Amino acid sequence: MEPIQTVKGFRDFFPEECAVRNYIFDTWRSVARRYGFMEYEGPVLENTDLFRKKSGDEITSQLFCFTTQGKDDVSLRPEVTPSLARMATARQRDFKKPIKWFQIGSCFRYEAPQAGRTREFVQFNADILGDASPATDAELIAMAIDVMREFGVSSDDFEIRLSNREIWNGFLAQFNITAEHTPTFLQIIDKIERARSEETEKKLNAIGLSLADVRAFMASADESHPAFAALRENLSARGIWQHVRIDATIVRGLAYYTGTVFEVFDRKHGLRAVAGGGRYDKLCSLMSDGKVDMPAAGFAMGDVVLKLLLEKTPGAQMKLTSALLAASSIDAYVVVVDEAQRGHALAAVQALRAAGIRIDYSFGAQKAGKQFQAAEDRKARFAIVFGAEYPEVVIKNLIARSQSSVPAAGLVEEVQRLLAEPAIGPLIA
RNA sequence: GUGGCCGUAGUUCAACGGUAGAGCCCCAGAUUGUGAUUCUGGUUGUUGCGGGUUCGAGUCCCGUCGGUCACCCCA
């Protein structure tokens, strides 16, 4: 019989990987809450029309879509912004503005898996709706920066590449290029650093432009451009403008963005963008058929590229390792040396756990050596030994290799006292 | 969607077209109340799957599935 493998591009999370995933989620969540964002969640499965409405029919080739028994045409979500737009516009009068929401959840895209790209991935989404000011854009960029710093990724390792679609609109107007050419043009700009210049020149000529004009404009679009003035002032006041670099080639594909656009890039490893986002003032109107016209901006960060970056960045690697150890270790392992004391040991296990102490022990009779080895394997800080001397109980510090003895009646208090002391030894978080 | 490379024990990898192996891991013992080291023994494979060539295929060929990388795309 053929073994059943995971579906192409989907992942198992064994405890080791699951701990990494939890660490990433916890970090995202803690920064978002620090910024005063509220967590929400939408359905993983949506009517396919929701995504067609935003992006057009051709996008369905990269959707996980199928027809249900009830003949509904549905898709696993490739992103959460359409769901967010529906939710926010449906009840927008119930929420004071600005609406600051974040979300963490799986998304799905039917694409060829490769480095930094799977078919199932988790995105962190942060959005601010109902406020069109540059202060909103600044808040989102600041949060993106703080998320990276919270992971231990420094300015040596990442940067924010910032642009604004308005500056290209101004450029196109200056050369009297009609709006119908805008998508084509932005696609050319998106690829300008990767494509050969003859190709780019040819494509630009086709819509009445020249590469020299575009290059000249890009060189002029530095941080002194008026489109960046308010953002620059805001982020400078926070002391984080140095993370930002103006890069006019950032246009974010063909999406719904209308103003500020930015991406988070690693600076050393040539990875895909870690995060991307920007202002999308027309999307709510589009998704609500014009009923709700609400400005919005947001960004999304995926877990796959982020994890690659964390593993390649020494400072982030250290934080990750210590978080993993803290998550996987236990406080104490109860060693039953004299099986006659198992009842007393179980009572102590219950009492210690009730006090919030992380305890493990062996289910059956085991030689003492095995039990101490198990305590070591579980990265326990203490071993609590139940032997013939009961009601005296031995508490052994597995790091310092010292031991003491307490009456069973005072065990919980004594263990709490010992745990409150700073651990002596390496790598205890 | 296109192309390159890869697929052998739980894992990391060997094996000229000629009997499928090793390290690690795991389990047990040496060791009757203390973690290391060491030693001993043990479990595990239709060589991803399906065809073909051959006296004989893990090895060569075709297909397929999966992994990986690049291109396309990247909401």
XYZ file of C-alpha atoms (C1' of nucleotides) in Angstrom:
504
model
C 0.000 0.000 0.000
C 1.247 3.411 -0.894
C 2.005 5.631 2.094
C -0.137 8.720 2.326
C 2.078 11.787 2.248
C 1.272 15.340 3.181
C -0.414 17.292 0.399
C 2.148 19.079 -1.779
C 3.304 22.304 -0.162
C 1.654 21.551 3.193
C 3.595 20.987 6.406
C 3.564 18.799 9.490
C 4.469 20.600 12.685
C 6.272 18.214 14.994
C 6.802 19.593 18.519
C 10.090 21.212 17.545
C 8.559 23.087 14.604
C 5.382 23.774 16.507
C 7.409 25.484 19.220
C 9.010 27.750 16.616
C 5.582 28.528 15.223
C 4.233 29.346 18.675
C 7.191 31.598 19.364
C 6.523 33.496 16.139
C 2.804 33.805 16.915
C 3.472 34.933 20.485
C 5.885 37.600 19.299
C 3.499 38.917 16.637
C 0.649 38.986 19.105
C 2.596 40.703 21.836
C 3.821 43.536 19.584
C 0.372 44.038 18.058
C -1.224 44.291 21.481
C 1.497 46.720 22.526
C 0.328 48.901 19.620
C -3.269 48.753 20.815
C -4.521 46.451 18.059
C -7.460 44.086 18.599
C -7.319 40.526 17.307
C -9.946 39.249 14.875
C -10.318 36.224 12.624
C -12.264 35.410 9.489
C -13.205 32.114 7.856
C -10.520 30.033 6.171
C -13.031 29.096 3.464
C -14.803 31.828 1.501
C -17.026 32.060 -1.541
C -14.733 32.266 -4.545
C -16.563 35.395 -5.673
C -15.047 37.301 -2.764
C -11.596 36.885 -4.286
C -12.769 37.311 -7.885
C -14.379 40.585 -6.930
C -11.102 41.976 -5.703
C -8.663 40.520 -8.182
C -10.502 39.361 -11.279
C -11.226 35.940 -12.787
C -7.707 34.959 -13.831
C -6.598 34.834 -10.187
C -8.556 31.621 -9.664
C -5.693 29.639 -11.215
C -3.757 30.228 -8.003
C -6.654 29.571 -5.671
C -7.433 26.354 -3.860
C -10.984 26.315 -5.135
C -13.617 23.620 -5.376
C -17.353 23.064 -5.548
C -19.091 21.737 -2.458
C -21.778 19.026 -2.365
C -24.220 21.932 -2.142
C -22.829 23.328 -5.447
C -21.186 26.312 -3.762
C -18.041 27.610 -5.476
C -15.644 28.097 -2.570
C -11.913 28.762 -2.031
C -9.392 28.528 0.759
C -8.370 32.113 1.406
C -5.153 33.240 -0.341
C -5.063 36.325 1.895
C -7.302 37.851 4.547
C -7.727 41.415 3.319
C -10.953 40.686 1.389
C -12.455 39.043 4.472
C -11.314 41.970 6.579
C -12.859 44.453 4.149
C -16.154 42.584 4.251
C -16.163 42.362 8.042
C -15.131 45.970 8.605
C -17.592 47.426 6.098
C -20.469 45.212 7.260
C -20.398 46.633 10.768
C -18.238 49.721 10.364
C -20.662 51.929 12.339
C -20.198 49.675 15.368
C -16.531 50.567 15.682
C -14.891 53.807 16.669
C -12.329 55.027 14.152
C -9.613 54.349 13.558
C -10.213 50.612 13.587
C -6.922 48.904 14.511
C -7.149 45.167 13.996
C -4.696 42.302 13.619
C -5.049 38.660 12.703
C -2.880 35.527 12.601
C -3.990 32.617 10.463
C -3.320 30.186 7.639
C -3.630 31.174 3.991
C -3.374 28.992 0.892
C -2.076 29.541 -2.611
C -1.875 26.963 -5.362
C 1.649 27.752 -6.515
C 4.894 25.824 -7.020
C 6.616 25.502 -3.642
C 10.205 26.773 -3.471
C 12.549 28.562 -1.087
C 10.419 30.676 1.226
C 7.178 29.641 -0.439
C 4.770 26.874 0.514
C 1.151 26.303 -0.442
C 0.011 26.689 3.137
C 1.520 29.483 5.204
C 0.604 31.687 8.112
C 0.236 35.417 7.822
C 0.258 38.110 10.427
C -2.011 40.927 9.234
C -2.240 44.372 10.781
C -4.611 46.976 9.384
C -5.896 50.402 10.292
C -9.225 51.455 8.775
C -11.038 54.766 8.802
C -8.037 57.080 8.914
C -6.355 58.396 5.776
C -3.560 60.329 7.454
C 0.132 59.550 6.986
C 0.263 59.019 10.774
C -1.542 55.722 10.077
C 1.063 54.650 7.556
C 3.780 55.628 10.017
C 2.166 53.594 12.791
C 2.113 50.495 10.592
C 5.713 50.916 9.468
C 6.751 51.473 13.085
C 4.990 48.259 14.063
C 6.680 46.336 11.253
C 10.038 47.638 12.491
C 9.268 46.756 16.092
C 8.170 43.273 15.139
C 11.522 42.688 13.487
C 13.415 44.140 16.426
C 11.376 42.049 18.859
C 12.557 38.968 16.972
C 16.143 40.125 17.473
C 16.626 41.232 13.848
C 18.589 44.486 13.866
C 18.971 47.297 11.354
C 22.075 45.513 10.059
C 19.836 42.659 8.983
C 16.671 44.283 7.631
C 15.359 47.475 6.120
C 12.033 48.989 5.147
C 11.846 49.780 1.448
C 9.371 52.561 1.033
C 7.608 54.062 -1.936
C 4.352 55.666 -2.882
C 2.187 54.937 -5.880
C 1.195 58.579 -6.093
C 4.664 59.580 -7.207
C 4.367 57.275 -10.217
C 0.917 58.631 -10.972
C 2.484 62.082 -11.005
C 5.220 60.835 -13.308
C 2.698 59.307 -15.715
C 0.605 62.474 -15.739
C 3.701 64.491 -16.547
C 4.236 62.351 -19.660
C 0.511 62.310 -20.527
C 0.236 58.550 -20.180
C -3.372 57.432 -19.912
C -4.646 55.490 -16.921
C -5.169 52.309 -18.948
C -1.393 51.880 -19.133
C -0.860 52.208 -15.377
C -1.013 48.473 -14.526
C 1.378 47.605 -17.363
C 3.699 50.368 -16.290
C 3.761 49.327 -12.636
C 4.540 45.774 -13.666
C 7.536 47.026 -15.656
C 8.732 49.032 -12.641
C 8.301 46.009 -10.395
C 10.709 44.010 -12.574
C 13.072 46.804 -13.550
C 15.969 45.571 -11.413
C 15.661 41.988 -12.603
C 14.821 42.316 -16.297
C 17.368 43.148 -19.001
C 17.374 46.844 -19.828
C 16.762 46.291 -23.565
C 13.563 44.415 -22.710
C 12.498 47.118 -20.296
C 13.274 49.831 -22.840
C 11.181 48.085 -25.466
C 8.211 47.694 -23.127
C 8.428 51.306 -21.999
C 8.626 52.542 -25.580
C 5.428 50.645 -26.343
C 3.518 52.878 -23.958
C 5.349 56.040 -24.923
C 8.115 56.233 -22.328
C 11.868 55.773 -22.239
C 14.082 54.017 -19.744
C 16.205 57.133 -19.348
C 13.185 59.167 -18.219
C 12.200 56.473 -15.721
C 15.735 56.167 -14.386
C 16.032 59.909 -14.006
C 12.770 60.022 -12.127
C 13.753 57.159 -9.830
C 16.992 58.914 -8.969
C 15.059 62.065 -8.090
C 12.593 60.219 -5.865
C 14.598 60.283 -2.655
C 13.484 60.940 0.893
C 13.154 64.667 0.234
C 10.183 63.989 -2.060
C 7.031 65.672 -0.671
C 5.157 62.347 -0.719
C 7.385 61.134 2.122
C 7.591 64.331 4.181
C 4.954 63.512 6.799
C 6.103 59.914 7.163
C 9.674 60.985 7.519
C 8.838 63.544 10.186
C 6.756 61.033 12.128
C 9.266 58.180 12.007
C 12.189 60.503 12.713
C 10.418 61.703 15.843
C 10.173 58.058 16.931
C 13.874 57.609 16.197
C 13.362 54.841 13.644
C 13.620 56.584 10.266
C 17.079 55.072 9.787
C 15.417 51.711 9.094
C 13.711 53.183 6.035
C 15.121 53.448 2.536
C 13.232 55.002 -0.342
C 12.977 52.545 -3.226
C 10.753 53.602 -6.107
C 10.731 50.068 -7.548
C 8.468 48.921 -4.722
C 4.989 48.967 -6.238
C 3.496 45.763 -4.750
C 2.420 43.965 -7.899
C -0.922 44.832 -9.410
C -2.788 45.014 -6.142
C -5.228 47.473 -4.735
C -2.670 49.860 -3.297
C -3.287 53.572 -3.739
C -0.592 55.488 -1.845
C 2.185 54.498 0.508
C 3.630 51.047 -0.199
C 6.453 49.329 1.669
C 8.170 46.015 2.111
C 10.404 44.543 4.797
C 13.572 43.095 3.281
C 16.479 41.203 4.754
C 19.770 42.849 3.834
C 22.134 39.879 3.792
C 20.591 36.736 2.405
C 18.643 37.697 -0.716
C 15.407 36.246 0.630
C 11.964 37.110 -0.618
C 10.234 40.036 1.074
C 9.507 39.247 4.719
C 6.466 41.514 4.785
C 4.652 43.950 2.568
C 1.832 46.405 2.727
C 0.541 49.852 2.060
C -2.475 52.071 1.688
C -5.600 50.774 -0.052
C -8.199 53.520 0.215
C -10.579 52.211 -2.475
C -10.874 48.556 -1.467
C -13.639 48.926 1.124
C -15.713 50.848 -1.369
C -15.141 48.185 -4.025
C -15.941 45.292 -1.688
C -19.124 46.960 -0.392
C -20.346 48.038 -3.837
C -19.819 51.672 -2.877
C -21.864 51.530 0.302
C -18.923 52.161 2.619
C -16.079 54.382 1.511
C -13.424 53.906 4.171
C -9.705 54.606 3.827
C -7.403 51.823 4.962
C -3.808 50.696 5.204
C -2.130 47.555 6.412
C 0.623 45.033 6.014
C 1.091 41.292 6.098
C 4.043 39.206 7.261
C 4.405 35.528 6.397
C 5.875 32.866 8.658
C 7.934 31.045 6.041
C 10.434 33.714 4.978
C 10.491 35.089 8.510
C 11.560 31.704 9.868
C 14.350 31.476 7.287
C 15.569 34.918 8.308
C 15.458 34.152 12.036
C 17.541 31.027 11.469
C 20.142 32.960 9.470
C 20.437 35.909 11.880
C 22.607 35.161 14.946
C 20.859 37.577 17.328
C 17.436 36.266 16.326
C 18.651 32.683 16.493
C 19.688 33.164 20.125
C 16.321 34.603 21.124
C 14.573 31.797 19.310
C 16.682 29.097 20.951
C 16.170 30.459 24.410
C 12.415 30.806 23.853
C 12.274 27.215 22.624
C 14.137 25.965 25.666
C 11.838 27.866 27.988
C 8.825 26.421 26.215
C 10.027 22.823 26.167
C 11.646 22.505 29.587
C 9.894 21.551 32.812
C 10.495 22.788 36.337
C 10.952 19.476 38.096
C 10.919 15.728 37.522
C 9.537 13.529 40.267
C 11.731 10.469 40.786
C 10.120 7.468 42.489
C 12.979 5.393 43.840
C 10.909 3.376 46.285
C 7.718 2.131 44.585
C 6.043 1.929 48.009
C 6.042 5.744 47.967
C 4.327 6.072 44.536
C 1.052 7.123 46.168
C 2.753 9.925 48.045
C 4.626 10.899 44.888
C 1.397 11.124 42.886
C -0.140 13.297 45.591
C 2.887 15.591 45.370
C 2.667 15.676 41.551
C -0.926 16.859 41.818
C -0.119 19.465 44.462
C 2.890 20.817 42.551
C 0.937 21.042 39.290
C -1.954 22.747 41.080
C 0.580 25.373 42.149
C 1.417 25.987 38.480
C 4.737 24.134 38.547
C 5.615 22.142 35.431
C 6.101 18.529 36.509
C 6.795 15.266 34.741
C 7.470 11.766 36.083
C 7.706 8.145 34.989
C 4.424 6.232 34.640
C 5.857 2.938 35.824
C 8.641 1.512 37.960
C 12.021 2.548 36.555
C 15.529 2.342 37.847
C 16.661 5.551 39.491
C 19.342 6.059 36.859
C 16.747 5.963 34.083
C 14.536 8.434 35.899
C 17.372 10.896 36.392
C 18.254 10.504 32.742
C 14.650 11.241 31.843
C 14.774 14.335 34.067
C 17.870 15.451 32.197
C 16.252 14.787 28.810
C 13.212 16.830 29.786
C 15.538 19.685 30.779
C 14.144 19.711 34.302
C 15.728 22.154 36.711
C 15.079 19.970 39.775
C 14.577 16.311 40.591
C 12.299 15.530 43.527
C 13.143 12.128 44.962
C 10.629 9.918 46.794
C 12.477 7.093 48.592
C 12.595 5.092 51.789
C 13.335 8.169 53.898
C 9.799 9.508 53.216
C 8.288 11.731 54.665
C 11.603 13.425 54.007
C 11.862 14.310 50.304
C 15.120 15.058 48.515
C 15.220 17.995 46.121
C 18.171 17.848 43.791
C 19.275 20.822 41.688
C 20.161 19.226 38.373
C 22.121 22.214 37.150
C 24.197 22.951 40.260
C 24.238 19.257 41.208
C 23.488 20.151 44.806
C 20.709 18.665 46.913
C 18.689 19.309 50.013
C 15.990 17.573 51.978
C 12.548 18.835 53.086
C 9.547 17.316 54.857
C 6.847 16.355 52.333
C 4.386 18.743 53.969
C 6.483 21.757 52.963
C 7.457 20.508 49.503
C 5.370 22.870 47.341
C 6.529 25.984 49.190
C 10.148 24.880 49.083
C 10.040 24.148 45.325
C 8.395 27.534 44.691
C 11.115 29.207 46.725
C 13.871 27.417 44.817
C 12.290 28.197 41.439
C 12.159 31.875 42.336
C 15.930 31.920 42.727
C 17.905 32.741 39.615
C 19.047 29.604 37.824
C 22.769 29.014 37.843
C 23.854 27.503 34.616
C 23.794 28.026 30.895
C 20.856 28.836 28.670
C 18.057 29.058 31.169
C 15.623 31.636 29.878
C 2.642 26.357 -15.890
C 8.348 25.362 -17.630
C 13.142 23.302 -16.542
C 17.601 21.271 -13.371
C 18.885 18.104 -9.250
C 17.197 14.488 -5.659
C 14.140 10.136 -3.438
C 17.680 3.505 0.164
C 15.931 1.641 8.036
C 12.872 6.505 12.551
C 17.143 9.818 10.851
C 21.962 11.001 8.272
C 24.088 8.489 4.445
C 26.892 3.965 1.852
C 26.466 -0.081 -1.769
C 31.085 -1.137 -10.006
C 24.331 -3.685 -13.289
C 25.741 -9.260 -9.227
C 23.549 -11.711 -1.443
C 20.810 -4.149 0.802
C 24.923 -1.987 4.869
C 27.097 1.643 8.678
C 26.854 5.755 12.275
C 23.219 8.137 15.167
C 18.375 7.601 17.410
C 15.072 4.238 19.919
C 14.326 -0.262 23.333
C 16.630 -3.667 26.887
C 20.748 -5.239 29.869
C 25.749 -4.715 32.315
C 24.441 -1.053 37.205
C 19.125 -3.618 43.700
C 18.989 4.739 45.585
C 21.548 9.194 41.560
C 22.481 11.821 35.755
C 28.609 11.125 32.415
C 31.570 7.736 29.751
C 31.951 2.772 28.179
C 30.380 -2.120 26.840
C 26.669 -5.958 25.259
C 22.235 -7.347 22.891
C 17.763 -6.026 20.054
C 13.665 -3.790 16.624
C 13.135 -1.506 11.637
C 13.355 -1.756 4.567
C 8.115 -4.748 -1.106
C 15.264 0.825 -2.106
C 8.584 6.654 -3.006
C 5.024 4.224 -6.528
C 4.055 1.819 -11.523
C 5.921 -0.032 -15.957
C 10.241 -1.311 -19.278
C 15.451 -3.142 -20.728
C 18.457 -7.320 -18.707
C 20.279 -14.038 -17.069
C 20.090 -10.394 -13.044
C 17.913 -3.384 -11.516
C 18.785 0.486 -5.396
C 21.888 1.324 -9.874
C 19.948 1.982 -16.835
C 15.146 3.866 -19.571
C 9.891 5.803 -19.402
C 5.887 7.456 -16.514
C 3.980 9.122 -11.931
C 4.046 11.122 -6.902
C 6.887 13.885 -3.479
C 11.161 17.051 -2.037
C 14.411 20.956 -3.591
C 16.275 24.988 -6.684
C 15.629 28.476 -10.733
C 12.077 30.779 -14.189
C 6.722 32.497 -14.372
C 3.948 34.542 -10.524
C 3.815 36.573 -5.897
C -2.822 39.342 -3.584
